[in-house]
Amino acid sequence: MASTGGLPVDMELKKAFQEHQIKMIETTQKIKLAEIQRDSLKRQQQHAKLTASELTALPTDVKLYEGVGRMFLLQSKSSIIESLQEKVLKSDEKLKLLEANKSYLERSVKESEDNIREIGRASCRERV
């Protein structure tokens, strides 16, 4: 009777363990995706900063073209620099959101690890 009573508990522990393990794997994948997005945003931001700094060195009467889709539009120097600065600011905002999301996901992974450890301890207690 003790072995029959212990079997459903073991199945429940196994199911809970699997659920936490799946959650942890999914969250880890989301963290990696957030890191990839962060790196991409940082590269775009650096590119925009470098381009803006190069443009400021040019004389104001130089014709500048901005790429829009598959075409190029004649734009003023100030307009292009302004759009690059906006791109940098938007990247900063997105980076802050990604960092906040990443920290939340890391806390979630930590909680899942703690839950898995607790399930392991409970399993050991059940067997004793």
CSV table of N, CA and C in Angstrom, one decimal:
chain,number,residue,atom,x,y,z
A,1,MET,N,0.8,-1.2,0.0
A,1,MET,CA,0.0,0.0,0.0
A,1,MET,C,0.9,1.3,0.0
A,2,ALA,N,2.0,1.2,0.7
A,2,ALA,CA,2.9,2.4,0.7
A,2,ALA,C,3.5,2.6,-0.7
A,3,SER,N,3.8,1.5,-1.4
A,3,SER,CA,4.4,1.7,-2.8
A,3,SER,C,3.3,2.3,-3.7
A,4,THR,N,2.1,1.9,-3.6
A,4,THR,CA,1.0,2.5,-4.4
A,4,THR,C,0.8,4.0,-4.1
A,5,GLY,N,0.8,4.3,-2.8
A,5,GLY,CA,0.6,5.7,-2.4
A,5,GLY,C,1.8,6.6,-2.8
A,6,GLY,N,3.0,6.0,-2.9
A,6,GLY,CA,4.2,6.8,-3.2
A,6,GLY,C,4.3,7.0,-4.7
A,7,LEU,N,3.7,6.2,-5.5
A,7,LEU,CA,3.9,6.3,-7.0
A,7,LEU,C,3.2,7.5,-7.5
A,8,PRO,N,2.0,7.9,-7.2
A,8,PRO,CA,1.4,9.1,-7.7
A,8,PRO,C,2.2,10.4,-7.3
A,9,VAL,N,2.7,10.4,-6.1
A,9,VAL,CA,3.5,11.5,-5.7
A,9,VAL,C,4.8,11.6,-6.5
A,10,ASP,N,5.4,10.5,-6.8
A,10,ASP,CA,6.6,10.5,-7.7
A,10,ASP,C,6.3,11.0,-9.1
A,11,MET,N,5.1,10.6,-9.6
A,11,MET,CA,4.7,11.1,-10.9
A,11,MET,C,4.4,12.6,-10.9
A,12,GLU,N,3.8,13.1,-9.8
A,12,GLU,CA,3.6,14.5,-9.6
A,12,GLU,C,4.9,15.3,-9.6
A,13,LEU,N,5.8,14.7,-8.8
A,13,LEU,CA,7.1,15.4,-8.7
A,13,LEU,C,7.8,15.4,-10.1
A,14,LYS,N,7.7,14.3,-10.8
A,14,LYS,CA,8.3,14.2,-12.1
A,14,LYS,C,7.7,15.2,-13.1
A,15,LYS,N,6.4,15.3,-13.0
A,15,LYS,CA,5.7,16.2,-13.9
A,15,LYS,C,6.1,17.6,-13.6
A,16,ALA,N,6.1,18.0,-12.3
A,16,ALA,CA,6.5,19.3,-11.9
A,16,ALA,C,7.9,19.6,-12.3
A,17,PHE,N,8.8,18.6,-12.1
A,17,PHE,CA,10.2,18.8,-12.5
A,17,PHE,C,10.3,19.1,-14.0
A,18,GLN,N,9.6,18.3,-14.8
A,18,GLN,CA,9.6,18.5,-16.2
A,18,GLN,C,9.1,19.9,-16.6
A,19,GLU,N,8.0,20.3,-16.0
A,19,GLU,CA,7.4,21.6,-16.3
A,19,GLU,C,8.4,22.8,-16.0
A,20,HIS,N,9.1,22.7,-14.8
A,20,HIS,CA,10.1,23.7,-14.5
A,20,HIS,C,11.3,23.6,-15.4
A,21,GLN,N,11.7,22.4,-15.8
A,21,GLN,CA,12.8,22.3,-16.7
A,21,GLN,C,12.5,22.9,-18.0
A,22,ILE,N,11.3,22.7,-18.6
A,22,ILE,CA,10.9,23.3,-19.8
A,22,ILE,C,10.9,24.8,-19.7
A,23,LYS,N,10.3,25.3,-18.6
A,23,LYS,CA,10.2,26.7,-18.4
A,23,LYS,C,11.6,27.3,-18.4
A,24,MET,N,12.5,26.7,-17.7
A,24,MET,CA,13.9,27.2,-17.6
A,24,MET,C,14.6,27.2,-19.0
A,25,ILE,N,14.4,26.2,-19.8
A,25,ILE,CA,15.0,26.1,-21.1
A,25,ILE,C,14.4,27.2,-22.0
A,26,GLU,N,13.1,27.4,-22.0
A,26,GLU,CA,12.5,28.5,-22.8
A,26,GLU,C,13.0,29.8,-22.3
A,27,THR,N,13.1,30.0,-21.0
A,27,THR,CA,13.5,31.3,-20.5
A,27,THR,C,15.0,31.6,-20.9
A,28,THR,N,15.8,30.5,-20.8
A,28,THR,CA,17.2,30.7,-21.2
A,28,THR,C,17.3,31.1,-22.7
A,29,GLN,N,16.5,30.5,-23.6
A,29,GLN,CA,16.5,30.8,-25.0
A,29,GLN,C,16.1,32.3,-25.2
A,30,LYS,N,15.1,32.7,-24.4
A,30,LYS,CA,14.7,34.1,-24.5
A,30,LYS,C,15.8,35.1,-24.1
A,31,ILE,N,16.6,34.7,-23.1
A,31,ILE,CA,17.7,35.5,-22.6
A,31,ILE,C,18.7,35.6,-23.7
A,32,LYS,N,19.0,34.5,-24.4
A,32,LYS,CA,20.0,34.5,-25.5
A,32,LYS,C,19.5,35.4,-26.7
A,33,LEU,N,18.2,35.3,-26.9
A,33,LEU,CA,17.6,36.2,-28.0
A,33,LEU,C,17.7,37.6,-27.6
A,34,ALA,N,17.5,38.0,-26.3
A,34,ALA,CA,17.6,39.3,-25.9
A,34,ALA,C,19.0,39.8,-26.0
A,35,GLU,N,20.0,39.0,-25.7
A,35,GLU,CA,21.4,39.3,-25.9
A,35,GLU,C,21.8,39.6,-27.3
A,36,ILE,N,21.2,38.8,-28.2
A,36,ILE,CA,21.5,39.0,-29.6
A,36,ILE,C,20.9,40.3,-30.1
A,37,GLN,N,19.7,40.6,-29.7
A,37,GLN,CA,19.0,41.8,-30.0
A,37,GLN,C,19.8,43.0,-29.5
A,38,ARG,N,20.3,42.9,-28.2
A,38,ARG,CA,21.0,44.0,-27.6
A,38,ARG,C,22.3,44.2,-28.4
A,39,ASP,N,23.0,43.2,-28.8
A,39,ASP,CA,24.3,43.4,-29.5
A,39,ASP,C,24.0,44.0,-30.9
A,40,SER,N,22.9,43.6,-31.5
A,40,SER,CA,22.5,44.2,-32.8
A,40,SER,C,22.2,45.7,-32.6
A,41,LEU,N,21.4,46.0,-31.6
A,41,LEU,CA,21.1,47.5,-31.3
A,41,LEU,C,22.4,48.3,-31.0
A,42,LYS,N,23.3,47.7,-30.3
A,42,LYS,CA,24.5,48.4,-30.0
A,42,LYS,C,25.3,48.7,-31.2
A,43,ARG,N,25.4,47.7,-32.1
A,43,ARG,CA,26.1,47.9,-33.4
A,43,ARG,C,25.4,49.0,-34.2
A,44,GLN,N,24.1,49.0,-34.3
A,44,GLN,CA,23.3,50.0,-35.1
A,44,GLN,C,23.6,51.4,-34.5
A,45,GLN,N,23.6,51.4,-33.1
A,45,GLN,CA,23.8,52.7,-32.4
A,45,GLN,C,25.2,53.2,-32.7
A,46,GLN,N,26.2,52.4,-32.6
A,46,GLN,CA,27.6,52.8,-32.9
A,46,GLN,C,27.7,53.2,-34.3
A,47,HIS,N,27.1,52.6,-35.3
A,47,HIS,CA,27.1,52.9,-36.7
A,47,HIS,C,26.5,54.3,-36.9
A,48,ALA,N,25.4,54.6,-36.2
A,48,ALA,CA,24.7,55.9,-36.3
A,48,ALA,C,25.6,57.0,-35.7
A,49,LYS,N,26.2,56.7,-34.6
A,49,LYS,CA,27.1,57.7,-33.9
A,49,LYS,C,28.3,58.0,-34.8
A,50,LEU,N,28.9,57.0,-35.4
A,50,LEU,CA,30.1,57.2,-36.3
A,50,LEU,C,29.7,58.0,-37.5
A,51,THR,N,28.6,57.6,-38.1
A,51,THR,CA,28.1,58.3,-39.3
A,51,THR,C,27.8,59.8,-39.0
A,52,ALA,N,27.2,60.1,-37.9
A,52,ALA,CA,26.9,61.5,-37.5
A,52,ALA,C,28.2,62.3,-37.2
A,53,SER,N,29.2,61.6,-36.6
A,53,SER,CA,30.4,62.3,-36.3
A,53,SER,C,31.2,62.6,-37.6
A,54,GLU,N,31.1,61.7,-38.6
A,54,GLU,CA,31.7,62.0,-39.9
A,54,GLU,C,31.0,63.1,-40.7
A,55,LEU,N,29.7,63.1,-40.5
A,55,LEU,CA,28.9,64.1,-41.3
A,55,LEU,C,29.2,65.5,-40.7
A,56,THR,N,29.4,65.6,-39.4
A,56,THR,CA,29.6,66.9,-38.8
A,56,THR,C,30.9,67.5,-39.3
A,57,ALA,N,31.9,66.7,-39.8
A,57,ALA,CA,33.1,67.2,-40.3
A,57,ALA,C,33.0,67.7,-41.7
A,58,LEU,N,31.9,67.4,-42.4
A,58,LEU,CA,31.7,67.9,-43.7
A,58,LEU,C,31.2,69.3,-43.8
A,59,PRO,N,31.6,70.0,-44.9
A,59,PRO,CA,31.0,71.4,-45.0
A,59,PRO,C,29.5,71.4,-45.2
A,60,THR,N,28.8,72.5,-44.9
A,60,THR,CA,27.4,72.5,-44.9
A,60,THR,C,26.8,72.5,-46.4
A,61,ASP,N,27.6,72.9,-47.4
A,61,ASP,CA,27.1,73.0,-48.7
A,61,ASP,C,27.3,71.7,-49.5
A,62,VAL,N,27.7,70.6,-48.9
A,62,VAL,CA,27.9,69.3,-49.5
A,62,VAL,C,26.5,68.7,-49.7
A,63,LYS,N,26.3,68.1,-50.9
A,63,LYS,CA,25.0,67.3,-51.1
A,63,LYS,C,25.1,66.0,-50.4
A,64,LEU,N,24.1,65.7,-49.6
A,64,LEU,CA,24.0,64.4,-48.9
A,64,LEU,C,22.8,63.7,-49.3
A,65,TYR,N,22.9,62.4,-49.4
A,65,TYR,CA,21.8,61.6,-49.8
A,65,TYR,C,21.5,60.6,-48.7
A,66,GLU,N,20.3,60.4,-48.3
A,66,GLU,CA,19.9,59.4,-47.3
A,66,GLU,C,19.2,58.2,-48.0
A,67,GLY,N,19.6,57.1,-47.6
A,67,GLY,CA,19.0,55.9,-48.1
A,67,GLY,C,17.6,55.6,-47.5
A,68,VAL,N,16.6,55.5,-48.4
A,68,VAL,CA,15.3,55.2,-48.0
A,68,VAL,C,14.8,54.0,-48.8
A,69,GLY,N,14.8,52.9,-48.2
A,69,GLY,CA,14.4,51.7,-48.9
A,69,GLY,C,15.4,51.4,-50.0
A,70,ARG,N,14.9,51.4,-51.3
A,70,ARG,CA,15.8,51.1,-52.4
A,70,ARG,C,16.2,52.4,-53.2
A,71,MET,N,16.0,53.5,-52.6
A,71,MET,CA,16.3,54.8,-53.3
A,71,MET,C,17.1,55.7,-52.3
A,72,PHE,N,17.6,56.8,-52.9
A,72,PHE,CA,18.3,57.8,-52.1
A,72,PHE,C,17.7,59.1,-52.3
A,73,LEU,N,17.4,59.8,-51.2
A,73,LEU,CA,16.8,61.1,-51.2
A,73,LEU,C,17.8,62.2,-50.8
A,74,LEU,N,17.8,63.3,-51.6
A,74,LEU,CA,18.7,64.4,-51.3
A,74,LEU,C,18.1,65.1,-50.0
A,75,GLN,N,19.0,65.1,-48.9
A,75,GLN,CA,18.6,65.7,-47.7
A,75,GLN,C,19.6,66.7,-47.2
A,76,SER,N,19.2,67.6,-46.3
A,76,SER,CA,20.1,68.6,-45.8
A,76,SER,C,21.0,67.8,-44.7
A,77,LYS,N,22.1,68.4,-44.5
A,77,LYS,CA,23.0,67.8,-43.5
A,77,LYS,C,22.4,67.8,-42.1
A,78,SER,N,21.7,68.9,-41.7
A,78,SER,CA,21.1,68.9,-40.4
A,78,SER,C,20.0,67.9,-40.3
A,79,SER,N,19.3,67.6,-41.3
A,79,SER,CA,18.2,66.7,-41.3
A,79,SER,C,18.7,65.2,-41.1
A,80,ILE,N,19.8,64.9,-41.8
A,80,ILE,CA,20.4,63.6,-41.7
A,80,ILE,C,21.0,63.4,-40.3
A,81,ILE,N,21.7,64.4,-39.8
A,81,ILE,CA,22.3,64.3,-38.5
A,81,ILE,C,21.2,64.1,-37.4
A,82,GLU,N,20.1,64.9,-37.6
A,82,GLU,CA,18.9,64.8,-36.7
A,82,GLU,C,18.3,63.4,-36.7
A,83,SER,N,18.2,62.8,-37.8
A,83,SER,CA,17.6,61.5,-37.9
A,83,SER,C,18.5,60.4,-37.3
A,84,LEU,N,19.8,60.6,-37.5
A,84,LEU,CA,20.8,59.7,-36.8
A,84,LEU,C,20.7,59.8,-35.3
A,85,GLN,N,20.6,61.1,-34.8
A,85,GLN,CA,20.5,61.2,-33.4
A,85,GLN,C,19.2,60.6,-32.8
A,86,GLU,N,18.1,60.7,-33.6
A,86,GLU,CA,16.9,60.1,-33.2
A,86,GLU,C,17.0,58.6,-33.1
A,87,LYS,N,17.7,58.1,-34.1
A,87,LYS,CA,18.0,56.6,-34.1
A,87,LYS,C,18.8,56.2,-32.9
A,88,VAL,N,19.7,57.0,-32.5
A,88,VAL,CA,20.5,56.7,-31.3
A,88,VAL,C,19.6,56.7,-30.1
A,89,LEU,N,18.8,57.7,-30.0
A,89,LEU,CA,17.9,57.8,-28.8
A,89,LEU,C,16.9,56.6,-28.7
A,90,LYS,N,16.4,56.3,-29.9
A,90,LYS,CA,15.4,55.1,-29.9
A,90,LYS,C,16.2,53.8,-29.5
A,91,SER,N,17.4,53.7,-30.0
A,91,SER,CA,18.2,52.5,-29.6
A,91,SER,C,18.4,52.5,-28.1
A,92,ASP,N,18.7,53.6,-27.5
A,92,ASP,CA,18.9,53.7,-26.1
A,92,ASP,C,17.6,53.2,-25.3
A,93,GLU,N,16.5,53.7,-25.8
A,93,GLU,CA,15.2,53.3,-25.1
A,93,GLU,C,15.0,51.8,-25.3
A,94,LYS,N,15.3,51.3,-26.5
A,94,LYS,CA,15.1,49.8,-26.7
A,94,LYS,C,16.1,49.0,-25.9
A,95,LEU,N,17.3,49.5,-25.7
A,95,LEU,CA,18.3,48.8,-24.9
A,95,LEU,C,17.9,48.8,-23.5
A,96,LYS,N,17.3,49.8,-23.0
A,96,LYS,CA,16.9,49.9,-21.6
A,96,LYS,C,15.7,48.8,-21.4
A,97,LEU,N,14.8,48.8,-22.3
A,97,LEU,CA,13.7,47.8,-22.2
A,97,LEU,C,14.3,46.3,-22.3
A,98,LEU,N,15.2,46.1,-23.2
A,98,LEU,CA,15.8,44.8,-23.3
A,98,LEU,C,16.6,44.4,-22.0
A,99,GLU,N,17.3,45.3,-21.4
A,99,GLU,CA,18.0,45.0,-20.2
A,99,GLU,C,17.0,44.7,-19.1
A,100,ALA,N,15.9,45.5,-19.0
A,100,ALA,CA,14.9,45.2,-18.0
A,100,ALA,C,14.3,43.8,-18.2
A,101,ASN,N,14.0,43.5,-19.4
A,101,ASN,CA,13.4,42.2,-19.7
A,101,ASN,C,14.4,41.1,-19.4
A,102,LYS,N,15.6,41.3,-19.8
A,102,LYS,CA,16.7,40.3,-19.5
A,102,LYS,C,16.8,40.1,-18.0
A,103,SER,N,16.8,41.1,-17.2
A,103,SER,CA,16.9,40.9,-15.8
A,103,SER,C,15.7,40.2,-15.2
A,104,TYR,N,14.5,40.4,-15.7
A,104,TYR,CA,13.3,39.7,-15.3
A,104,TYR,C,13.5,38.2,-15.7
A,105,LEU,N,14.0,38.0,-16.9
A,105,LEU,CA,14.1,36.6,-17.4
A,105,LEU,C,15.2,35.8,-16.5
A,106,GLU,N,16.2,36.6,-16.2
A,106,GLU,CA,17.3,35.9,-15.3
A,106,GLU,C,16.7,35.6,-14.0
A,107,ARG,N,15.9,36.5,-13.4
A,107,ARG,CA,15.3,36.1,-12.1
A,107,ARG,C,14.3,34.9,-12.3
A,108,SER,N,13.7,34.8,-13.4
A,108,SER,CA,12.8,33.7,-13.6
A,108,SER,C,13.5,32.4,-13.7
A,109,VAL,N,14.7,32.4,-14.4
A,109,VAL,CA,15.6,31.2,-14.5
A,109,VAL,C,16.0,30.9,-13.1
A,110,LYS,N,16.4,31.8,-12.3
A,110,LYS,CA,16.9,31.6,-10.9
A,110,LYS,C,15.8,30.9,-10.1
A,111,GLU,N,14.5,31.4,-10.2
A,111,GLU,CA,13.4,30.9,-9.5
A,111,GLU,C,13.2,29.4,-10.0
A,112,SER,N,13.3,29.2,-11.3
A,112,SER,CA,13.0,27.8,-11.8
A,112,SER,C,14.1,26.9,-11.3
A,113,GLU,N,15.4,27.4,-11.2
A,113,GLU,CA,16.4,26.5,-10.7
A,113,GLU,C,16.2,26.2,-9.2
A,114,ASP,N,15.7,27.2,-8.4
A,114,ASP,CA,15.4,27.0,-7.0
A,114,ASP,C,14.3,26.0,-6.9
A,115,ASN,N,13.2,26.1,-7.7
A,115,ASN,CA,12.1,25.2,-7.7
A,115,ASN,C,12.5,23.8,-8.0
A,116,ILE,N,13.4,23.6,-9.0
A,116,ILE,CA,13.9,22.3,-9.4
A,116,ILE,C,14.7,21.7,-8.2
A,117,ARG,N,15.5,22.5,-7.6
A,117,ARG,CA,16.3,22.0,-6.4
A,117,ARG,C,15.3,21.6,-5.3
A,118,GLU,N,14.3,22.4,-5.1
A,118,GLU,CA,13.3,22.0,-4.0
A,118,GLU,C,12.6,20.7,-4.4
A,119,ILE,N,12.2,20.5,-5.6
A,119,ILE,CA,11.6,19.3,-6.1
A,119,ILE,C,12.5,18.1,-5.8
A,120,GLY,N,13.8,18.3,-6.1
A,120,GLY,CA,14.8,17.3,-5.9
A,120,GLY,C,14.9,16.9,-4.4
A,121,ARG,N,14.9,17.9,-3.6
A,121,ARG,CA,14.9,17.7,-2.1
A,121,ARG,C,13.7,17.0,-1.7
A,122,ALA,N,12.5,17.4,-2.2
A,122,ALA,CA,11.2,16.7,-1.8
A,122,ALA,C,11.2,15.3,-2.2
A,123,SER,N,11.8,15.0,-3.4
A,123,SER,CA,11.9,13.7,-3.9
A,123,SER,C,12.8,12.8,-3.0
A,124,CYS,N,13.9,13.4,-2.6
A,124,CYS,CA,14.8,12.7,-1.6
A,124,CYS,C,14.1,12.4,-0.3
A,125,ARG,N,13.3,13.3,0.2
A,125,ARG,CA,12.6,13.2,1.4
A,125,ARG,C,11.5,12.1,1.3
A,126,GLU,N,10.9,12.0,0.2
A,126,GLU,CA,9.8,11.0,-0.1
A,126,GLU,C,10.4,9.6,0.0
A,127,ARG,N,11.6,9.4,-0.5
A,127,ARG,CA,12.2,8.1,-0.6
A,127,ARG,C,12.7,7.6,0.8
A,128,VAL,N,13.0,8.6,1.6
A,128,VAL,CA,13.6,8.2,2.9
A,128,VAL,C,12.5,7.8,3.9
